[in-house]
Amino acid sequence: MARAIFSGAISFGLVHIPIKIYSATESKGIKLHMLCPECHSPLEYKRWCPKCQKEVSWQNIEKGFKISKDKYVILKKEDLEKIKLPTSKTIDIKTFVDISQIDPIFFEKSYFVVPSEGGEKPYSLFVEALRLSNKAAIGKVVMRQKEYLVALRPFKKGIVMHVLYYLGEVKDIEKLPELEKLVVVSKEELELAKALIEKLTQEEFDLSKFKDEYAEALKELIKAKMEGREFSLEKKKGAEEAKSLMEMLKASVESVEKKKKK
């Protein structure tokens, strides 16, 4: 059974909604363990102090902010308690916006927000109001000793909360030197590119059509190794080399048209 990672409330205006937060996503990749090359035992990680030459237990670890080489400001648990903000147990809603105004690059992680006991009615009202107004609620909340900027939007029967990066946490793409070498493309190249995009466009995005092909191949490799047989991956035929960008675009459009006819 899933375990809530946060219990608190949503607060906007004078409305107070008791809620719980659950993680909304999980990685489905195949986990490969790191083993000793001699006995194949799993390797362990330790919280090791190189100066004292000893392992430090979780309960004895101290936290500190580095101010110079080998010098830290030590912060005890009671120190951190002094800076508890109003958002420590509450998602404090600051404003409402159209979700389309938030560029996806600012989405860090997603969580499900559900009502706690007694909060079902105000939660239901909040979900329906967000849905009808087609808005997302922007707020702040403290989790794991950091104040996060979050966006709450209706999702199916409930609410999904997207943790957002702050503006200064997203790097400026225009500072990358490679972008200074961009060139002006011809009108013909642009028309062919638009035609190719149009032919590859689907009316609705169907996520079920996509799967992790690497994970599938890895499963087959593991199965072959267990059964003591050789494994080889069928190579997909690569595209024929074209002499120019125009030829690549024309060949691509023709290839898509042939596939659609089949």
Short mmCIF file of C-alpha atoms in Angstrom, two decimals:
data_model
loop_
_atom_site.label_atom_id
_atom_site.label_comp_id
_atom_site.label_asym_id
_atom_site.label_seq_id
_atom_site.Cartn_x
_atom_site.Cartn_y
_atom_site.Cartn_z
CA MET A 1 0.00 0.00 0.00
CA ALA A 2 1.26 3.49 -0.93
CA ARG A 3 2.51 5.64 1.93
CA ALA A 4 1.80 9.36 2.19
CA ILE A 5 4.96 11.48 2.22
CA PHE A 6 3.27 14.61 3.58
CA SER A 7 0.21 15.48 5.69
CA GLY A 8 -0.98 19.05 6.00
CA ALA A 9 -3.45 21.37 4.30
CA ILE A 10 -4.16 23.53 1.28
CA SER A 11 -4.87 27.13 2.25
CA PHE A 12 -6.30 29.83 -0.03
CA GLY A 13 -8.23 32.80 1.24
CA LEU A 14 -10.00 31.57 4.38
CA VAL A 15 -10.45 28.06 2.96
CA HIS A 16 -8.51 25.28 4.72
CA ILE A 17 -8.42 21.80 3.13
CA PRO A 18 -6.76 18.93 5.06
CA ILE A 19 -4.73 16.86 2.58
CA LYS A 20 -2.14 14.13 2.12
CA ILE A 21 0.50 13.94 -0.61
CA TYR A 22 1.64 10.77 -2.40
CA SER A 23 4.39 10.31 -4.96
CA ALA A 24 2.81 10.20 -8.44
CA THR A 25 5.59 8.58 -10.45
CA GLU A 26 8.09 5.74 -10.20
CA SER A 27 10.87 4.48 -12.44
CA LYS A 28 10.18 1.12 -14.09
CA GLY A 29 13.71 0.55 -15.35
CA ILE A 30 15.51 -2.71 -14.60
CA LYS A 31 17.86 -2.33 -11.64
CA LEU A 32 21.35 -3.76 -12.06
CA HIS A 33 23.32 -4.28 -8.84
CA MET A 34 27.01 -3.48 -8.44
CA LEU A 35 28.88 -6.62 -7.39
CA CYS A 36 32.33 -7.64 -6.23
CA PRO A 37 34.24 -8.97 -9.28
CA GLU A 38 35.64 -11.88 -7.24
CA CYS A 39 32.71 -13.27 -5.22
CA HIS A 40 29.77 -11.40 -6.84
CA SER A 41 28.49 -10.17 -3.47
CA PRO A 42 26.50 -6.87 -3.58
CA LEU A 43 28.63 -3.84 -2.72
CA GLU A 44 27.64 -1.73 0.30
CA TYR A 45 27.81 2.02 0.79
CA LYS A 46 28.90 3.46 4.11
CA ARG A 47 28.82 6.95 5.59
CA TRP A 48 32.58 6.98 6.05
CA CYS A 49 34.64 9.71 7.74
CA PRO A 50 38.05 9.75 6.00
CA LYS A 51 39.67 11.71 8.85
CA CYS A 52 38.44 9.58 11.78
CA GLN A 53 38.61 6.42 9.67
CA LYS A 54 35.24 5.17 10.87
CA GLU A 55 31.63 4.73 9.80
CA VAL A 56 29.08 7.27 11.10
CA SER A 57 25.49 6.17 11.86
CA TRP A 58 22.49 8.14 10.53
CA GLN A 59 21.45 9.36 13.99
CA ASN A 60 24.91 10.85 14.65
CA ILE A 61 25.27 12.75 11.37
CA GLU A 62 25.42 16.54 11.67
CA LYS A 63 24.57 19.03 8.94
CA GLY A 64 26.66 22.05 8.04
CA PHE A 65 27.08 24.84 5.49
CA LYS A 66 30.55 25.12 3.95
CA ILE A 67 32.10 28.60 4.31
CA SER A 68 35.72 27.80 3.39
CA LYS A 69 38.03 24.82 2.96
CA ASP A 70 37.41 22.34 5.81
CA LYS A 71 35.30 24.92 7.68
CA TYR A 72 31.52 24.61 8.18
CA VAL A 73 28.73 26.34 10.08
CA ILE A 74 27.12 23.49 12.04
CA LEU A 75 23.30 23.46 12.08
CA LYS A 76 21.64 21.37 14.80
CA LYS A 77 18.07 20.07 14.62
CA GLU A 78 16.96 22.72 17.11
CA ASP A 79 18.52 25.42 14.89
CA LEU A 80 16.48 24.29 11.91
CA GLU A 81 13.33 24.26 14.05
CA LYS A 82 13.73 28.04 14.53
CA ILE A 83 13.18 28.75 10.82
CA LYS A 84 9.95 26.81 10.38
CA LEU A 85 7.83 28.80 7.92
CA PRO A 86 4.02 29.02 7.67
CA THR A 87 4.36 26.73 4.64
CA SER A 88 5.87 23.93 6.77
CA LYS A 89 2.52 22.16 7.11
CA THR A 90 0.46 24.10 4.58
CA ILE A 91 0.41 24.52 0.80
CA ASP A 92 -0.07 28.27 0.82
CA ILE A 93 -1.80 29.28 -2.44
CA LYS A 94 -0.49 32.61 -3.76
CA THR A 95 -2.24 32.95 -7.13
CA PHE A 96 -4.01 31.15 -9.99
CA VAL A 97 -2.81 30.94 -13.62
CA ASP A 98 -3.53 29.12 -16.86
CA ILE A 99 -1.42 25.95 -16.77
CA SER A 100 -0.32 26.67 -20.36
CA GLN A 101 1.64 29.67 -19.04
CA ILE A 102 4.09 27.36 -17.22
CA ASP A 103 6.82 26.02 -19.49
CA PRO A 104 7.32 22.25 -18.89
CA ILE A 105 11.05 22.83 -18.26
CA PHE A 106 10.04 24.17 -14.82
CA PHE A 107 8.36 20.87 -13.82
CA GLU A 108 10.67 18.97 -11.45
CA LYS A 109 8.48 16.18 -9.98
CA SER A 110 4.79 15.30 -9.66
CA TYR A 111 2.74 14.23 -6.64
CA PHE A 112 -0.89 13.25 -6.04
CA VAL A 113 -2.79 15.37 -3.53
CA VAL A 114 -5.78 13.69 -1.82
CA PRO A 115 -8.11 14.80 1.02
CA SER A 116 -7.50 13.79 4.62
CA GLU A 117 -10.46 12.65 6.70
CA GLY A 118 -12.93 15.51 7.04
CA GLY A 119 -11.56 17.39 4.05
CA GLU A 120 -13.57 15.63 1.34
CA LYS A 121 -16.13 18.42 0.72
CA PRO A 122 -13.74 21.43 0.47
CA TYR A 123 -11.36 19.25 -1.58
CA SER A 124 -14.18 18.28 -4.00
CA LEU A 125 -15.15 21.94 -4.31
CA PHE A 126 -11.53 22.97 -4.98
CA VAL A 127 -11.05 20.28 -7.68
CA GLU A 128 -14.27 21.23 -9.48
CA ALA A 129 -13.53 24.97 -9.27
CA LEU A 130 -10.07 24.43 -10.77
CA ARG A 131 -11.51 22.25 -13.52
CA LEU A 132 -14.30 24.68 -14.50
CA SER A 133 -12.00 27.71 -14.45
CA ASN A 134 -9.25 25.78 -16.28
CA LYS A 135 -6.69 27.15 -13.83
CA ALA A 136 -3.72 25.91 -11.82
CA ALA A 137 -3.09 27.06 -8.26
CA ILE A 138 0.43 28.36 -7.59
CA GLY A 139 1.64 28.01 -4.01
CA LYS A 140 4.55 27.27 -1.70
CA VAL A 141 5.17 24.40 0.71
CA VAL A 142 8.09 23.18 2.83
CA MET A 143 9.10 19.54 2.40
CA ARG A 144 12.39 17.93 3.43
CA GLN A 145 13.90 21.21 4.66
CA LYS A 146 13.30 23.14 1.45
CA GLU A 147 10.53 25.54 0.48
CA TYR A 148 9.15 24.47 -2.89
CA LEU A 149 7.19 26.40 -5.47
CA VAL A 150 4.29 24.20 -6.63
CA ALA A 151 1.47 24.16 -9.17
CA LEU A 152 -1.75 22.28 -8.35
CA ARG A 153 -4.08 21.30 -11.19
CA PRO A 154 -7.08 18.99 -11.58
CA PHE A 155 -6.15 15.49 -12.75
CA LYS A 156 -8.88 12.88 -13.35
CA LYS A 157 -10.84 12.69 -10.04
CA GLY A 158 -8.22 14.50 -7.97
CA ILE A 159 -5.32 16.94 -7.94
CA VAL A 160 -1.75 16.57 -9.15
CA MET A 161 0.93 18.81 -7.63
CA HIS A 162 3.92 19.71 -9.79
CA VAL A 163 7.02 20.86 -7.92
CA LEU A 164 8.48 23.73 -9.94
CA TYR A 165 12.05 24.87 -10.30
CA TYR A 166 12.61 28.49 -9.27
CA LEU A 167 13.67 30.80 -12.09
CA GLY A 168 17.32 30.80 -11.01
CA GLU A 169 17.44 26.99 -11.00
CA VAL A 170 16.88 26.66 -14.77
CA LYS A 171 20.00 27.44 -16.77
CA ASP A 172 19.96 29.97 -19.63
CA ILE A 173 20.05 28.06 -22.92
CA GLU A 174 21.13 31.18 -24.80
CA LYS A 175 24.48 31.14 -23.00
CA LEU A 176 25.49 27.90 -24.76
CA PRO A 177 28.10 28.75 -27.44
CA GLU A 178 26.77 26.20 -29.94
CA LEU A 179 23.63 28.31 -30.46
CA GLU A 180 25.76 31.16 -31.83
CA LYS A 181 26.44 29.02 -34.92
CA LEU A 182 22.79 28.74 -35.98
CA VAL A 183 22.06 29.58 -39.63
CA VAL A 184 19.11 30.84 -41.67
CA VAL A 185 17.37 27.99 -43.54
CA SER A 186 15.80 28.31 -46.98
CA LYS A 187 12.06 28.65 -47.55
CA GLU A 188 12.00 25.33 -49.46
CA GLU A 189 13.72 23.46 -46.60
CA LEU A 190 11.29 24.97 -44.12
CA GLU A 191 8.24 23.96 -46.20
CA LEU A 192 9.51 20.37 -46.49
CA ALA A 193 10.20 20.22 -42.73
CA LYS A 194 6.67 21.48 -42.02
CA ALA A 195 5.24 18.87 -44.43
CA LEU A 196 7.19 16.10 -42.68
CA ILE A 197 5.97 17.25 -39.25
CA GLU A 198 2.39 17.37 -40.56
CA LYS A 199 2.58 13.80 -41.93
CA LEU A 200 4.01 12.51 -38.62
CA THR A 201 1.46 14.37 -36.49
CA GLN A 202 -1.21 12.40 -34.58
CA GLU A 203 -4.53 13.94 -33.61
CA GLU A 204 -4.25 12.56 -30.07
CA PHE A 205 -1.13 11.65 -28.11
CA ASP A 206 -1.45 7.96 -27.17
CA LEU A 207 1.18 7.14 -24.51
CA SER A 208 0.30 3.42 -24.67
CA LYS A 209 1.99 3.19 -28.09
CA PHE A 210 5.39 3.85 -26.53
CA LYS A 211 7.45 1.41 -24.49
CA ASP A 212 10.93 1.15 -23.03
CA GLU A 213 12.65 -0.83 -25.79
CA TYR A 214 15.97 -0.85 -23.94
CA ALA A 215 14.35 -2.47 -20.87
CA GLU A 216 12.68 -5.08 -23.12
CA ALA A 217 16.01 -5.90 -24.78
CA LEU A 218 17.71 -6.07 -21.36
CA LYS A 219 15.08 -8.58 -20.16
CA GLU A 220 15.75 -10.74 -23.22
CA LEU A 221 19.51 -10.54 -22.65
CA ILE A 222 19.10 -11.63 -18.99
CA LYS A 223 16.79 -14.48 -20.03
CA ALA A 224 19.30 -15.66 -22.66
CA LYS A 225 22.14 -15.58 -20.11
CA MET A 226 20.02 -17.61 -17.64
CA GLU A 227 19.28 -20.19 -20.32
CA GLY A 228 22.90 -20.35 -21.44
CA ARG A 229 22.27 -19.28 -25.02
CA GLU A 230 23.66 -16.57 -27.26
CA PHE A 231 21.79 -13.30 -27.60
CA SER A 232 21.80 -10.93 -30.55
CA LEU A 233 19.67 -7.86 -31.13
CA GLU A 234 18.12 -7.41 -34.55
CA LYS A 235 19.52 -4.21 -35.97
CA LYS A 236 17.08 -1.81 -37.56
CA LYS A 237 17.97 -0.77 -41.06
CA GLY A 238 19.35 2.76 -40.97
CA ALA A 239 18.26 5.51 -43.29
CA GLU A 240 20.10 5.82 -46.56
CA GLU A 241 22.67 8.56 -46.69
CA ALA A 242 21.51 11.71 -48.43
CA LYS A 243 23.76 14.27 -50.03
CA SER A 244 21.96 17.34 -48.68
CA LEU A 245 19.40 18.48 -46.12
CA MET A 246 16.85 18.92 -48.93
CA GLU A 247 17.35 15.33 -50.06
CA MET A 248 17.00 14.07 -46.48
CA LEU A 249 13.70 15.93 -46.07
CA LYS A 250 12.32 14.74 -49.43
CA ALA A 251 13.34 11.14 -48.68
CA SER A 252 11.74 11.35 -45.24
CA VAL A 253 8.43 12.67 -46.60
CA GLU A 254 8.38 9.93 -49.27
CA SER A 255 9.16 7.25 -46.66
CA VAL A 256 6.28 8.34 -44.42
CA GLU A 257 3.88 8.41 -47.37
CA LYS A 258 4.89 4.85 -48.36
CA LYS A 259 4.34 3.58 -44.79
CA LYS A 260 0.90 5.19 -44.63
CA LYS A 261 -0.11 3.58 -47.95
CA LYS A 262 0.93 0.16 -46.62
#
